[in-house]
């Protein structure tokens, strides 16, 4: 064990450390900083018996994140953790040892020219070194203990101090596959030992520029390890090649990565040699099996194969396309014709044809132009549809019931005139049940200048003195979240869920008039004043189709109940033997006898990782236990999905979404059960089919459902993370996708099971829409009536808080694309649509009367859509990222709306309550949701814990090809990163300077002239905290940015890699990203968090099942019928209980006036979900207590 001494800032020093270049900062394997304020104590190691220093590290609790109201900072988990220093890890060198002063070479340095002359002195010597490979005959000398590096180059004098520094990567090691990318262009250098089998001589700084790899098109050769040659400049004159043997110890990590990639190149080229055409689809479907068939018996091949953890090699091909192409092209022009190069090679992408741009402005329909002209009139162009398109659009509106009454029954009058209602009470009442009456505006709470309010009379309570009215308030559009923006139907009112029950009584003599209203109509008939077709739900700020049951307030009705049967799996809170406010999955096994109807018997489905100590278990892996408890029905929160699999399914990665997504969407899986009672201890038994378990399993995503899936159009699709996540919910299948980015479209295609299934439009959304309006027949353009679903992650740059020029032409053009989304919805009239954007779209920072969010609501509601909106936090669904996004959901009239996705992961500490804005009654809407969850939020350290250590980002990562950086930092910058302390967490360049941790040269060359980078709270070059959420992933890695510069790795001497931000955004490891690392990062940053998309997809699935009659001729399939158990051994006993789900914090009843507008707390919510003060309770704890086993 090496003794360490500490100085200020926690940087260890020690005389016994090996001298390394200044930029090679020593890195602790396990670090702790006594200077951070933590307590120092001594502890005896119970395993080794040695006494060690231990430090309780109190991690920094500063907030970090994007500069914006809704971009929650990288909120730190403030915990005291005991850490032990066990030693140090010295990072590998990046330059050859020959560059160090006083370094002693293994042998005396020889001149290369003299060595070759000596080795090739006679004909016999030359003949002994001659090698014959097929038709090739050449002379080879072995090169051992070699290092390959770049030439020495100097940069221009620095503008700060005038000093001259090295160019980027000067004298640094380089991998051989990087050399092959620039054949015959540059000169590289090598150090090593040349030998001819008898003599060994050391040469240094030998220039070369040729690399050759042999063994291609030879199936009997399993590796190219002994067939790699270099030719120096001097060797070319003598026709001598150097055969590579073993690298030097410092160069080994570079060479090992190259060897693996060179073998992959051989196997891929052999695969091409054996097949006429190779594509990504064939690489996924056939390549692995072909490899096993040809090379499976060879030990060296099996060792090579074991280094890559998957049978799908598409990500490798996408990460190194140029090297692979160069190697293949050298063997003949036929290899350049394979389709795979047009799918992955950044300079040859042609798998998705480009559609040349034609339109200059945002093309919109007349209806949408009328709605948005006050906001983006200059950026839009009104375009009339063709006659055929217009007729088809009108037919589609009728089919989806936009232009016909949704409900028209004899039990509910079509029109309510003022004089013809039959009284339902005795007496001469002027007001009758069913009337729409007017009340004067009391001017106390509600905003607006309207003189009167409207209300529907649902009941009359007549007393001797006065007649009290039971009313339900009706809202104008301006009194909803539509705000004061332009609403297309001036004579439309909205029913509401806001009654006067519990408020001060409203009396008949306060009525100032009556109004005639037509209910269930899509437009105003000529003989009435107003029409109503939708209800505004104040608690959820949602617009839903009006139903006959809405004419009586919920206070007068029994609450909705959920029906449960034995065998159902549900989430319950406040278990007797579990910590409070944590949801636990259980199976209902029995119901209590008469007299105790509120109790049920449940089987605990325990967490394999938490409760049994299996560290490799995923957080949503359960154990079918023999432990039972009684719980109250009021503690049942909602259903959950649990499926049974065997161990082989997990090992082969055959568990499908959502069950393989670590708990997102309330999805769990079981691989084992507790042993029988006669077995001692907590031994677990693996499950084997057929599963002899009474549990009613969740839906099987691999089965074909009798209902037709929704046909989707993926607008602004990006790389497809949003669309694929929605598809994983099971109700949707994307059939069209559109994006203008070349790398996005090819990444989308690369991840399709069948590339021909989805029609990909690589071009402008305006060109696509213009063709659709003109009725152009094309496979890429869907016809009206074909699209059931539209998703749109429209450009957010115009609304983003990071945009420094929101009023520029480009920003306004980007912002106006939400009008394009509205036009697509107006034209195609899908059953469902989802729009995603940044929450600042609803910010007050916009100009007065220019609220794009409210105008979008006006536009969709004006079409007749049911509309919901909410902000979803990525961390609440398992993403380790402080990303919040606004979602607007539109549902066609009369269809069931998707429920809001329930939270599955806890809020980090210090999460505050936020909202989208303020309603007309002064109360906030779109607030963050709170409530108990079943899982802990995921930190970025936890999400990336399995990634290999890539401490400087200079070497390719074999198991994870995208584990590479996007920035090539200069030597000065890397020295600066090395000197930013690891502890306390979240250290920045400015903090390091104030703590005297930065070398003078770094301080001198920093951009101090920037007031933002130099300020006290600057986040420029900030290290990410591994025990917190990573900041919102943007489209670029910009560590120097003073506001969003937290991209430096918490422990390594580099910025985050593409793979690490992929994990932050939830991209599955198997997904392929096409493009350079910088383009891949951009694709990741532009996407929607995968777990959020999956949660929305599962909510969509519930609505899709409820509307089964719309998509299938067979009887409608409900959620209850889908999970119904067919096992005759189970008695279908039924329990009823209202399923609460997750709800925002509720407000108390108000006595401020007759129309306070404050939603009343629904029964059963407050005690379970309200969080005092709007603060999170902190991370979910763990429980290792288990209930007793009941025989």
Short mmCIF file of N, CA and C in Angstrom, two decimals, residues 1066-1118:
data_model
loop_
_atom_site.label_atom_id
_atom_site.label_comp_id
_atom_site.label_asym_id
_atom_site.label_seq_id
_atom_site.Cartn_x
_atom_site.Cartn_y
_atom_site.Cartn_z
N UNK A 1066 -31.62 7.44 -22.30
CA UNK A 1066 -32.37 6.18 -22.35
C UNK A 1066 -32.25 5.43 -23.64
N UNK A 1067 -31.31 5.77 -24.52
CA UNK A 1067 -31.13 4.99 -25.74
C UNK A 1067 -30.66 3.59 -25.37
N UNK A 1068 -31.35 2.54 -25.78
CA UNK A 1068 -30.85 1.18 -25.52
C UNK A 1068 -29.49 0.98 -26.17
N UNK A 1069 -28.68 0.14 -25.55
CA UNK A 1069 -27.32 -0.08 -26.06
C UNK A 1069 -27.32 -0.64 -27.47
N UNK A 1070 -28.37 -1.35 -27.87
CA UNK A 1070 -28.40 -1.97 -29.19
C UNK A 1070 -28.79 -0.98 -30.30
N UNK A 1071 -29.31 0.18 -29.93
CA UNK A 1071 -29.71 1.15 -30.96
C UNK A 1071 -28.48 1.68 -31.69
N UNK A 1072 -28.62 1.85 -32.98
CA UNK A 1072 -27.52 2.31 -33.83
C UNK A 1072 -27.65 3.81 -34.07
N UNK A 1073 -26.54 4.52 -33.91
CA UNK A 1073 -26.48 5.94 -34.26
C UNK A 1073 -25.48 6.11 -35.39
N UNK A 1074 -25.92 6.73 -36.45
CA UNK A 1074 -25.09 6.93 -37.64
C UNK A 1074 -24.51 8.34 -37.61
N UNK A 1075 -23.22 8.45 -37.93
CA UNK A 1075 -22.59 9.76 -37.98
C UNK A 1075 -21.35 9.82 -37.13
N UNK A 1076 -20.66 10.94 -37.19
CA UNK A 1076 -19.49 11.16 -36.35
C UNK A 1076 -19.93 11.25 -34.90
N UNK A 1077 -19.00 11.14 -33.94
CA UNK A 1077 -19.39 11.29 -32.53
C UNK A 1077 -20.13 12.60 -32.25
N UNK A 1078 -19.73 13.69 -32.88
CA UNK A 1078 -20.43 14.96 -32.67
C UNK A 1078 -21.85 14.89 -33.21
N UNK A 1079 -22.05 14.26 -34.37
CA UNK A 1079 -23.40 14.11 -34.91
C UNK A 1079 -24.23 13.17 -34.05
N UNK A 1080 -23.61 12.14 -33.52
CA UNK A 1080 -24.33 11.22 -32.64
C UNK A 1080 -24.80 11.94 -31.39
N UNK A 1081 -23.94 12.76 -30.81
CA UNK A 1081 -24.32 13.54 -29.63
C UNK A 1081 -25.52 14.43 -29.95
N UNK A 1082 -25.49 15.05 -31.12
CA UNK A 1082 -26.59 15.92 -31.53
C UNK A 1082 -27.90 15.14 -31.65
N UNK A 1083 -27.82 13.94 -32.21
CA UNK A 1083 -29.02 13.10 -32.31
C UNK A 1083 -29.56 12.77 -30.93
N UNK A 1084 -28.67 12.48 -30.00
CA UNK A 1084 -29.10 12.16 -28.64
C UNK A 1084 -29.76 13.37 -27.99
N UNK A 1085 -29.11 14.53 -28.10
CA UNK A 1085 -29.65 15.72 -27.47
C UNK A 1085 -30.96 16.19 -28.05
N UNK A 1086 -31.20 15.92 -29.32
CA UNK A 1086 -32.45 16.33 -29.97
C UNK A 1086 -33.60 15.38 -29.69
N UNK A 1087 -33.32 14.23 -29.09
CA UNK A 1087 -34.36 13.23 -28.90
C UNK A 1087 -35.19 13.45 -27.66
N UNK A 1088 -36.20 12.62 -27.51
CA UNK A 1088 -37.04 12.57 -26.31
C UNK A 1088 -36.56 11.40 -25.47
N UNK A 1089 -36.47 11.59 -24.18
CA UNK A 1089 -36.01 10.53 -23.28
C UNK A 1089 -36.83 9.26 -23.52
N UNK A 1090 -36.14 8.14 -23.71
CA UNK A 1090 -36.80 6.90 -24.12
C UNK A 1090 -37.81 6.42 -23.07
N UNK A 1091 -37.45 6.51 -21.81
CA UNK A 1091 -38.37 6.03 -20.77
C UNK A 1091 -39.64 6.86 -20.73
N UNK A 1092 -39.53 8.16 -20.97
CA UNK A 1092 -40.73 9.00 -21.02
C UNK A 1092 -41.60 8.59 -22.21
N UNK A 1093 -40.97 8.36 -23.35
CA UNK A 1093 -41.72 7.93 -24.53
C UNK A 1093 -42.43 6.59 -24.28
N UNK A 1094 -41.74 5.67 -23.61
CA UNK A 1094 -42.35 4.37 -23.31
C UNK A 1094 -43.55 4.54 -22.38
N UNK A 1095 -43.42 5.38 -21.36
CA UNK A 1095 -44.53 5.60 -20.43
C UNK A 1095 -45.73 6.19 -21.17
N UNK A 1096 -45.49 7.11 -22.09
CA UNK A 1096 -46.58 7.66 -22.89
C UNK A 1096 -47.18 6.59 -23.79
N UNK A 1097 -46.34 5.73 -24.34
CA UNK A 1097 -46.84 4.65 -25.19
C UNK A 1097 -47.74 3.69 -24.44
N UNK A 1098 -47.41 3.40 -23.19
CA UNK A 1098 -48.25 2.52 -22.38
C UNK A 1098 -49.57 3.19 -22.04
N UNK A 1099 -49.56 4.50 -21.80
CA UNK A 1099 -50.82 5.21 -21.57
C UNK A 1099 -51.67 5.21 -22.83
N UNK A 1100 -51.03 5.40 -23.97
CA UNK A 1100 -51.76 5.33 -25.24
C UNK A 1100 -52.37 3.95 -25.42
N UNK A 1101 -51.68 2.95 -24.97
CA UNK A 1101 -52.17 1.58 -25.11
C UNK A 1101 -53.48 1.38 -24.33
N UNK A 1102 -53.57 1.96 -23.15
CA UNK A 1102 -54.81 1.84 -22.37
C UNK A 1102 -55.98 2.45 -23.13
N UNK A 1103 -55.77 3.62 -23.72
CA UNK A 1103 -56.85 4.24 -24.49
C UNK A 1103 -57.17 3.43 -25.73
N UNK A 1104 -56.16 2.90 -26.37
CA UNK A 1104 -56.35 2.07 -27.58
C UNK A 1104 -57.19 0.84 -27.26
N UNK A 1105 -56.91 0.20 -26.14
CA UNK A 1105 -57.70 -0.97 -25.75
C UNK A 1105 -59.15 -0.59 -25.47
N UNK A 1106 -59.32 0.55 -24.80
CA UNK A 1106 -60.68 0.98 -24.47
C UNK A 1106 -61.48 1.33 -25.71
N UNK A 1107 -60.80 1.74 -26.77
CA UNK A 1107 -61.46 2.10 -28.02
C UNK A 1107 -61.34 0.99 -29.06
N UNK A 1108 -61.30 -0.26 -28.59
CA UNK A 1108 -61.06 -1.38 -29.49
C UNK A 1108 -62.05 -1.49 -30.62
N UNK A 1109 -63.30 -1.09 -30.39
CA UNK A 1109 -64.31 -1.22 -31.44
C UNK A 1109 -64.00 -0.33 -32.64
N UNK A 1110 -63.16 0.69 -32.45
CA UNK A 1110 -62.84 1.59 -33.54
C UNK A 1110 -61.84 0.96 -34.51
N UNK A 1111 -60.98 0.07 -34.00
CA UNK A 1111 -59.89 -0.47 -34.80
C UNK A 1111 -60.05 -1.95 -35.11
N UNK A 1112 -61.17 -2.53 -34.75
CA UNK A 1112 -61.35 -3.95 -35.02
C UNK A 1112 -62.82 -4.25 -35.15
N UNK A 1113 -63.13 -5.22 -36.01
CA UNK A 1113 -64.51 -5.65 -36.16
C UNK A 1113 -64.93 -6.56 -35.03
N UNK A 1114 -63.95 -7.09 -34.30
CA UNK A 1114 -64.26 -7.94 -33.16
C UNK A 1114 -64.70 -7.10 -31.99
N UNK A 1115 -65.34 -7.70 -30.98
CA UNK A 1115 -65.77 -6.92 -29.82
C UNK A 1115 -64.60 -6.21 -29.18
N UNK A 1116 -64.90 -5.06 -28.57
CA UNK A 1116 -63.86 -4.25 -27.95
C UNK A 1116 -63.16 -5.02 -26.86
N UNK A 1117 -61.85 -4.85 -26.82
CA UNK A 1117 -61.04 -5.48 -25.80
C UNK A 1117 -60.72 -4.47 -24.73
N UNK A 1118 -61.08 -4.72 -23.52
CA UNK A 1118 -60.80 -3.79 -22.43
C UNK A 1118 -59.58 -4.23 -21.68
#
